[in-house]
Coordinates of C-alpha atoms in Angstrom, one line a residue:
M1 CA 194.4 113.3 78.0
F2 CA 191.7 114.3 78.9
C3 CA 189.0 113.8 75.1
V4 CA 189.1 109.8 75.8
P5 CA 187.3 109.9 79.2
K6 CA 185.6 112.1 78.3
A7 CA 184.1 110.8 75.3
A8 CA 183.7 107.3 76.5
V9 CA 181.6 109.1 79.6
L10 CA 179.1 110.7 76.8
H11 CA 179.2 107.2 74.8
G12 CA 178.2 105.4 78.7
K13 CA 175.5 108.4 78.7
S14 CA 173.6 108.1 75.7
V15 CA 174.0 104.2 76.0
G16 CA 172.1 104.7 79.3
F17 CA 169.4 106.9 77.7
A18 CA 168.6 104.7 74.2
T19 CA 168.3 102.0 77.5
Q20 CA 165.5 104.3 78.8
N21 CA 163.9 105.3 75.6
S22 CA 163.3 101.4 75.3
R23 CA 162.4 100.0 77.7
F24 CA 159.5 103.7 78.1
R25 CA 158.2 102.4 74.7
N26 CA 157.7 98.9 76.0
V27 CA 155.8 99.5 78.7
K28 CA 154.4 102.7 76.5
T29 CA 152.7 99.3 74.7
Q30 CA 152.2 97.7 77.1
L31 CA 149.8 99.9 78.8
S32 CA 148.1 100.8 74.9
L33 CA 147.4 97.0 74.7
F34 CA 146.2 96.3 78.4
K35 CA 143.8 99.4 77.6
R36 CA 142.5 97.4 74.8
I37 CA 141.5 94.2 76.5
I38 CA 140.0 96.1 79.1
F39 CA 137.8 97.8 76.6
T40 CA 137.2 94.8 74.6
N41 CA 136.0 92.8 76.8
P42 CA 134.2 94.3 80.0
C43 CA 132.4 91.1 80.8
L44 CA 135.5 89.9 81.8
F45 CA 137.1 92.0 83.9
S46 CA 133.2 92.6 85.5
S47 CA 132.6 89.1 85.8
I48 CA 136.4 89.0 87.7
Y49 CA 135.7 91.9 89.4
L50 CA 132.0 90.2 91.4
E51 CA 133.9 86.8 92.7

């Protein structure tokens, strides 16, 4: 009787962790891309900053 709800709760938790991990990976890749853009185009960002 108690095994089925427990399994459902555990499944829900694992799905929640999976979505958090994928979101964290997406942020990590976007951050590395943003860093690459900043360091490869410093003149572009300096001209925007000076305006």
